[in-house]
XYZ file of C-alpha atoms in Angstrom:
413
model
C 93.893 -5.363 177.051
C 94.749 -3.152 174.060
C 98.269 -2.162 173.087
C 98.367 1.264 174.710
C 96.778 0.034 177.937
C 99.179 -2.914 178.165
C 102.163 -0.665 177.631
C 101.017 1.821 180.281
C 100.388 -1.093 182.649
C 103.908 -2.377 182.176
C 105.428 1.052 182.791
C 103.263 2.319 185.626
C 101.488 -0.677 187.122
C 104.161 -1.327 189.717
C 103.886 -5.098 189.240
C 107.503 -5.469 188.165
C 110.641 -3.433 188.532
C 112.263 -1.495 185.741
C 114.964 -4.114 185.284
C 112.338 -6.819 184.867
C 110.626 -4.803 182.135
C 113.843 -4.714 180.196
C 113.916 -8.503 179.983
C 113.409 -10.218 176.674
C 114.397 -7.432 174.307
C 115.259 -10.075 171.702
C 112.324 -11.369 169.645
C 111.728 -15.115 169.870
C 110.101 -17.293 167.240
C 108.975 -20.894 167.349
C 112.216 -22.023 165.679
C 114.193 -20.339 168.473
C 112.137 -22.186 171.052
C 112.576 -25.570 169.369
C 116.305 -24.894 169.143
C 116.497 -25.079 172.945
C 114.987 -28.565 173.188
C 118.346 -30.272 172.760
C 119.770 -28.251 175.633
C 117.081 -29.280 178.085
C 117.925 -31.928 180.643
C 115.776 -34.933 179.684
C 115.103 -35.507 183.376
C 113.843 -31.972 183.974
C 110.290 -31.615 185.213
C 107.691 -28.999 184.317
C 105.401 -27.139 186.723
C 101.874 -26.136 185.711
C 100.278 -23.762 188.225
C 96.465 -23.488 188.122
C 95.062 -20.454 189.972
C 91.385 -20.482 190.978
C 90.624 -16.782 191.448
C 87.945 -15.633 193.868
C 88.529 -17.895 196.860
C 87.364 -21.455 196.210
C 85.391 -23.073 199.056
C 87.777 -25.778 200.221
C 85.258 -27.418 202.567
C 82.905 -28.146 199.670
C 85.791 -29.236 197.438
C 87.409 -31.719 199.822
C 84.356 -32.475 201.936
C 84.638 -33.587 205.610
C 81.314 -35.404 205.252
C 81.707 -37.495 208.430
C 82.195 -34.485 210.722
C 78.899 -33.393 212.370
C 80.299 -29.856 212.712
C 80.385 -29.605 208.915
C 76.655 -30.236 208.562
C 75.813 -28.057 211.566
C 77.688 -25.065 210.161
C 76.175 -25.160 206.669
C 73.069 -27.360 206.612
C 71.853 -26.142 203.208
C 75.282 -26.276 201.572
C 76.603 -29.479 203.114
C 76.955 -32.655 201.064
C 75.674 -35.922 202.486
C 77.925 -38.963 202.678
C 76.171 -40.618 199.751
C 76.726 -37.568 197.509
C 80.491 -37.153 197.758
C 83.181 -39.083 195.923
C 84.844 -40.746 198.888
C 88.561 -40.634 199.514
C 88.298 -42.435 202.855
C 85.835 -42.864 205.714
C 85.999 -39.183 206.667
C 86.485 -37.020 203.557
C 85.452 -37.084 199.919
C 85.600 -34.936 196.813
C 82.843 -32.691 195.487
C 80.420 -34.652 193.268
C 81.648 -32.669 190.240
C 85.224 -33.972 190.610
C 84.749 -37.350 188.948
C 88.011 -37.231 186.999
C 90.081 -36.134 189.969
C 88.517 -38.895 192.058
C 89.658 -41.431 189.472
C 93.171 -39.925 189.504
C 93.236 -40.243 193.288
C 92.363 -43.909 192.965
C 95.243 -44.279 190.496
C 97.664 -42.616 192.915
C 98.089 -39.463 190.807
C 96.285 -36.917 193.012
C 97.629 -35.612 196.310
C 95.402 -33.431 198.508
C 97.295 -31.108 200.843
C 94.903 -29.934 203.559
C 94.821 -26.891 205.791
C 97.165 -24.792 203.638
C 97.525 -21.137 204.596
C 99.811 -18.622 206.266
C 100.095 -16.679 209.547
C 97.831 -13.676 210.138
C 95.586 -14.406 207.146
C 94.185 -11.573 205.057
C 90.634 -11.874 203.697
C 91.094 -9.343 200.903
C 91.168 -11.006 197.482
C 93.939 -8.791 196.222
C 96.159 -8.773 199.291
C 95.791 -12.514 199.782
C 96.546 -13.233 196.125
C 99.553 -10.921 196.396
C 100.747 -13.003 199.349
C 100.293 -16.269 197.476
C 102.007 -14.975 194.326
C 104.931 -13.262 196.039
C 105.229 -15.864 198.836
C 105.716 -13.034 201.346
C 103.053 -12.916 204.088
C 104.907 -10.256 206.070
C 104.874 -7.273 203.706
C 103.742 -6.380 200.168
C 106.181 -8.000 197.768
C 107.609 -6.592 194.539
C 108.600 -9.906 192.949
C 106.813 -13.218 192.439
C 108.184 -16.510 193.706
C 108.423 -17.935 190.180
C 109.909 -14.647 188.986
C 112.691 -15.041 191.549
C 113.195 -18.601 190.339
C 113.382 -17.231 186.784
C 116.111 -14.792 187.856
C 118.180 -17.730 189.101
C 117.371 -19.859 186.035
C 118.814 -17.280 183.646
C 115.935 -14.882 183.059
C 114.858 -16.160 179.634
C 111.101 -15.293 179.343
C 110.563 -18.554 177.471
C 111.189 -20.462 180.696
C 107.999 -19.173 182.377
C 104.822 -18.457 180.403
C 101.401 -17.289 181.606
C 98.233 -17.740 179.563
C 96.485 -14.959 181.487
C 95.468 -11.520 180.143
C 98.361 -9.622 181.748
C 101.610 -10.522 183.440
C 100.752 -11.836 186.929
C 103.006 -10.766 189.819
C 103.798 -14.462 190.154
C 106.184 -14.315 187.159
C 107.841 -10.959 187.898
C 111.443 -11.220 189.008
C 113.928 -8.615 190.151
C 115.923 -8.719 186.901
C 113.612 -10.604 184.541
C 110.000 -11.523 183.897
C 108.069 -14.319 182.287
C 105.799 -13.791 179.296
C 102.042 -13.134 179.506
C 100.450 -14.736 176.460
C 96.625 -14.685 176.134
C 95.184 -17.823 174.568
C 92.943 -15.872 172.212
C 94.570 -13.998 169.378
C 95.204 -10.335 170.130
C 92.682 -7.960 168.561
C 93.778 -4.563 167.303
C 91.561 -1.644 168.191
C 89.836 0.439 165.539
C 92.366 2.560 163.685
C 95.287 0.619 165.195
C 96.765 -1.556 162.426
C 99.481 -4.152 162.908
C 102.092 -1.739 161.582
C 101.306 0.665 164.428
C 101.487 -2.131 166.984
C 104.854 -3.146 165.568
C 106.009 0.464 165.926
C 105.012 0.421 169.604
C 107.197 -2.634 170.096
C 110.106 -1.181 168.129
C 110.336 2.041 170.109
C 112.545 4.892 168.959
C 115.892 6.482 169.848
C 114.033 9.381 171.457
C 112.168 7.187 173.951
C 112.643 7.803 177.639
C 114.260 4.892 179.516
C 110.852 3.809 180.854
C 109.267 3.801 177.392
C 112.239 1.964 175.931
C 111.886 -0.742 178.584
C 108.155 -1.034 177.883
C 108.770 -1.292 174.132
C 111.344 -4.051 174.683
C 108.983 -5.972 176.927
C 106.062 -5.517 174.517
C 108.226 -6.793 171.646
C 108.905 -9.907 173.670
C 105.217 -10.390 174.516
C 104.281 -10.071 170.842
C 106.927 -12.572 169.755
C 105.952 -15.140 172.382
C 102.284 -14.549 171.514
C 103.166 -15.379 167.909
C 105.133 -18.414 169.043
C 102.197 -19.763 171.023
C 99.828 -19.302 168.090
C 102.253 -21.284 165.935
C 102.382 -24.056 168.523
C 98.582 -24.110 168.651
C 98.264 -24.140 164.862
C 100.864 -26.899 164.589
C 98.849 -29.147 166.911
C 97.104 -32.346 165.920
C 94.338 -31.471 163.479
C 92.247 -34.305 164.896
C 92.263 -32.806 168.384
C 88.741 -31.457 169.074
C 88.451 -27.735 169.680
C 87.272 -26.611 173.116
C 83.543 -26.179 173.323
C 81.801 -22.962 174.242
C 82.663 -19.319 174.048
C 85.411 -17.643 176.003
C 84.179 -16.648 179.440
C 84.947 -13.130 180.640
C 87.363 -12.631 183.485
C 85.811 -11.764 186.819
C 86.621 -8.807 189.028
C 88.748 -11.093 191.194
C 90.807 -12.387 188.277
C 91.039 -15.335 185.932
C 91.821 -15.774 182.264
C 89.202 -14.872 179.659
C 89.430 -18.235 177.944
C 88.327 -21.687 179.092
C 90.746 -23.571 181.281
C 90.802 -26.541 178.925
C 91.905 -24.254 176.058
C 94.767 -22.920 178.155
C 95.847 -26.413 179.194
C 95.623 -27.616 175.592
C 98.307 -25.085 174.691
C 100.402 -26.158 177.643
C 100.093 -29.777 176.502
C 101.207 -28.918 172.976
C 104.217 -27.043 174.331
C 105.200 -29.946 176.597
C 104.787 -32.469 173.781
C 106.975 -30.292 171.559
C 109.585 -30.352 174.378
C 109.944 -26.582 174.465
C 112.239 -24.924 176.975
C 109.451 -23.663 179.234
C 109.714 -25.071 182.764
C 106.759 -23.261 184.393
C 103.305 -22.450 183.020
C 100.572 -20.383 184.673
C 96.875 -20.815 183.812
C 93.745 -19.733 185.651
C 89.988 -19.812 186.089
C 87.944 -17.129 187.853
C 84.499 -16.900 189.392
C 84.932 -18.633 192.769
C 83.738 -15.704 194.919
C 80.551 -17.537 195.939
C 78.803 -15.241 198.425
C 75.332 -16.390 197.326
C 73.721 -19.528 195.846
C 77.067 -21.270 196.063
C 76.322 -24.939 195.658
C 75.262 -25.070 192.030
C 77.737 -22.427 190.862
C 80.687 -24.093 192.537
C 79.741 -27.464 191.065
C 79.714 -25.901 187.591
C 83.123 -24.309 188.124
C 84.633 -27.421 189.683
C 83.239 -29.430 186.790
C 85.226 -27.203 184.436
C 88.344 -27.689 186.546
C 87.774 -31.433 186.653
C 87.371 -31.898 182.903
C 90.305 -29.648 182.050
C 92.793 -30.873 184.651
C 91.942 -34.586 184.536
C 92.058 -34.535 180.732
C 95.399 -32.734 180.808
C 96.927 -35.175 183.313
C 95.746 -38.135 181.224
C 97.201 -36.580 178.083
C 100.510 -35.907 179.798
C 100.771 -39.564 180.823
C 101.163 -40.556 177.151
C 104.648 -39.036 176.656
C 107.944 -39.122 178.514
C 108.043 -35.337 178.809
C 104.431 -35.273 179.974
C 105.082 -37.803 182.707
C 107.475 -35.277 184.251
C 104.769 -32.601 184.575
C 103.486 -31.642 188.031
C 100.200 -29.714 188.284
C 99.443 -27.583 191.353
C 95.938 -26.149 191.908
C 95.321 -23.441 194.520
C 93.116 -20.455 195.402
C 93.897 -17.300 197.387
C 91.849 -18.448 200.383
C 89.031 -20.779 201.392
C 85.632 -19.720 202.745
C 84.258 -19.332 206.247
C 83.068 -22.511 207.940
C 79.528 -21.270 208.554
C 77.271 -20.455 205.617
C 75.832 -16.967 205.300
C 72.159 -16.011 204.952
C 72.349 -16.096 201.132
C 73.182 -19.797 200.785
C 76.791 -18.861 200.152
C 79.998 -18.458 202.105
C 82.155 -15.434 202.840
C 85.910 -14.953 202.644
C 87.822 -17.362 204.854
C 91.337 -18.609 205.393
C 92.963 -22.032 205.027
C 92.070 -24.374 202.171
C 93.454 -27.214 200.045
C 96.207 -27.420 197.449
C 95.897 -30.210 194.878
C 98.995 -31.762 193.287
C 98.614 -34.012 190.258
C 100.735 -35.967 187.807
C 102.591 -39.209 187.285
C 105.377 -38.007 189.581
C 102.999 -37.332 192.460
C 102.507 -39.816 195.293
C 98.755 -39.679 195.717
C 96.955 -39.478 199.022
C 95.996 -37.080 201.791
C 98.708 -34.831 203.247
C 98.655 -32.334 206.088
C 96.534 -32.213 209.205
C 92.874 -31.400 208.495
C 91.871 -28.198 210.334
C 89.368 -28.490 213.166
C 85.835 -27.305 212.387
C 85.211 -26.423 216.027
C 88.527 -24.942 217.192
C 88.280 -21.845 214.992
C 89.918 -18.437 214.710
C 86.987 -16.000 214.817
C 84.920 -18.410 212.717
C 87.730 -19.354 210.356
C 89.927 -22.414 209.946
C 93.384 -22.389 211.497
C 95.990 -23.340 208.922
C 98.041 -26.476 209.579
C 100.404 -26.394 206.561
C 102.299 -23.258 205.537
C 101.929 -22.607 201.812
C 105.668 -22.029 201.596
C 106.166 -25.714 202.445
C 104.305 -26.503 199.219
C 106.280 -23.972 197.190
C 109.598 -25.160 198.618
C 108.786 -28.737 197.643
C 107.833 -27.699 194.103
C 110.981 -25.599 193.735
C 113.237 -28.366 195.006
C 111.633 -31.409 193.402
C 110.183 -29.939 190.189
C 112.241 -26.865 189.288
C 115.569 -28.151 190.640
C 116.481 -25.084 192.645
C 117.361 -24.218 196.229
C 114.094 -23.097 197.851
C 115.919 -21.042 200.461
C 117.317 -18.738 197.799
C 113.812 -18.041 196.438
C 111.798 -18.130 199.676
C 114.044 -16.085 201.970
C 115.658 -19.090 203.627
C 112.452 -21.071 204.177
C 113.205 -24.598 205.423
C 109.805 -26.315 205.542
C 108.903 -29.110 203.111
C 106.112 -31.562 202.333
C 107.476 -35.021 202.972
C 107.008 -37.771 200.414
C 104.534 -36.108 198.052
C 106.894 -35.893 195.031
């Protein structure tokens, strides 16, 4: 997104309130970030949220291979028992998830099944709005991590997204996290750096809305610069990610490979920066046709990136306090469609990973025969997952962020 478009988005997009746009008027540099490391509680954990945009098929990710209803509903898409990576005598992981299967065997992967919310919405954008705001009842104006950021002091350095624009997830009522693309920002033709700096500086004649946008853009530019410095200061022996940056899809997702995003997260964690929550993403999971091969390719990317990141985090004390959560806006319908794909569904899985995770299977698996108009009935409310992450990872009262929500996942962290 170019400078002018980003600024207009921040002013008029409606993703965050005016007070949130005013956050972060002070420019931050890498030295400022490192200066906070001594103030961080050495016991504090870090949350890394991985969003799979498009609606990942949960039934072909965590496969109920022993259930005859699974094969009956999708005979061409179903995996046989000998193909899956078994978790127990009833379910297994997609063949592409070799690394995650190993982590499960090591007790570092928890699979939460049947996650959803009441009155599910099958629209990508409405469902993702629900997941990011944690409000299934009405369209929300703040994200659940943005509300946590408000309570944590509002410093944009505490919550960083490596996605193209600020996701609603990180928008608070009074503050907002920082959206920092992995790839270096490119100036448009005839738009030199001096002009971009002028956009960020604003002027005394600016309207209040433009002044807020300039302040926010100044913060985004400074954090962008900080992240590039962190990346450049990384181990020179660390191999660069292979392949070209993949374009974002219509249903969302960062434009850069997931492993490149997680590499930056790893460098930040190893440098013991102040950031407590990171957001990364991968798009392309809207598999209405020819699903099987495409989903295996995408899950293979997730597997390599996430398993490699979890292994890397296990090497340091700060890394061992990282919790990774992987989710998608909805699962797919139980029955395959006529195009060897699946259409928008409801409940799915959330994966939790890290050294602080108690591995295993959590939540009641949804029935494949007792359906809601062809869709799975959720058995675990997604706010139970969020409340557990807020309480056990971000050290905050979940009720204050999730409108008094009391549910929890027991024993997973």
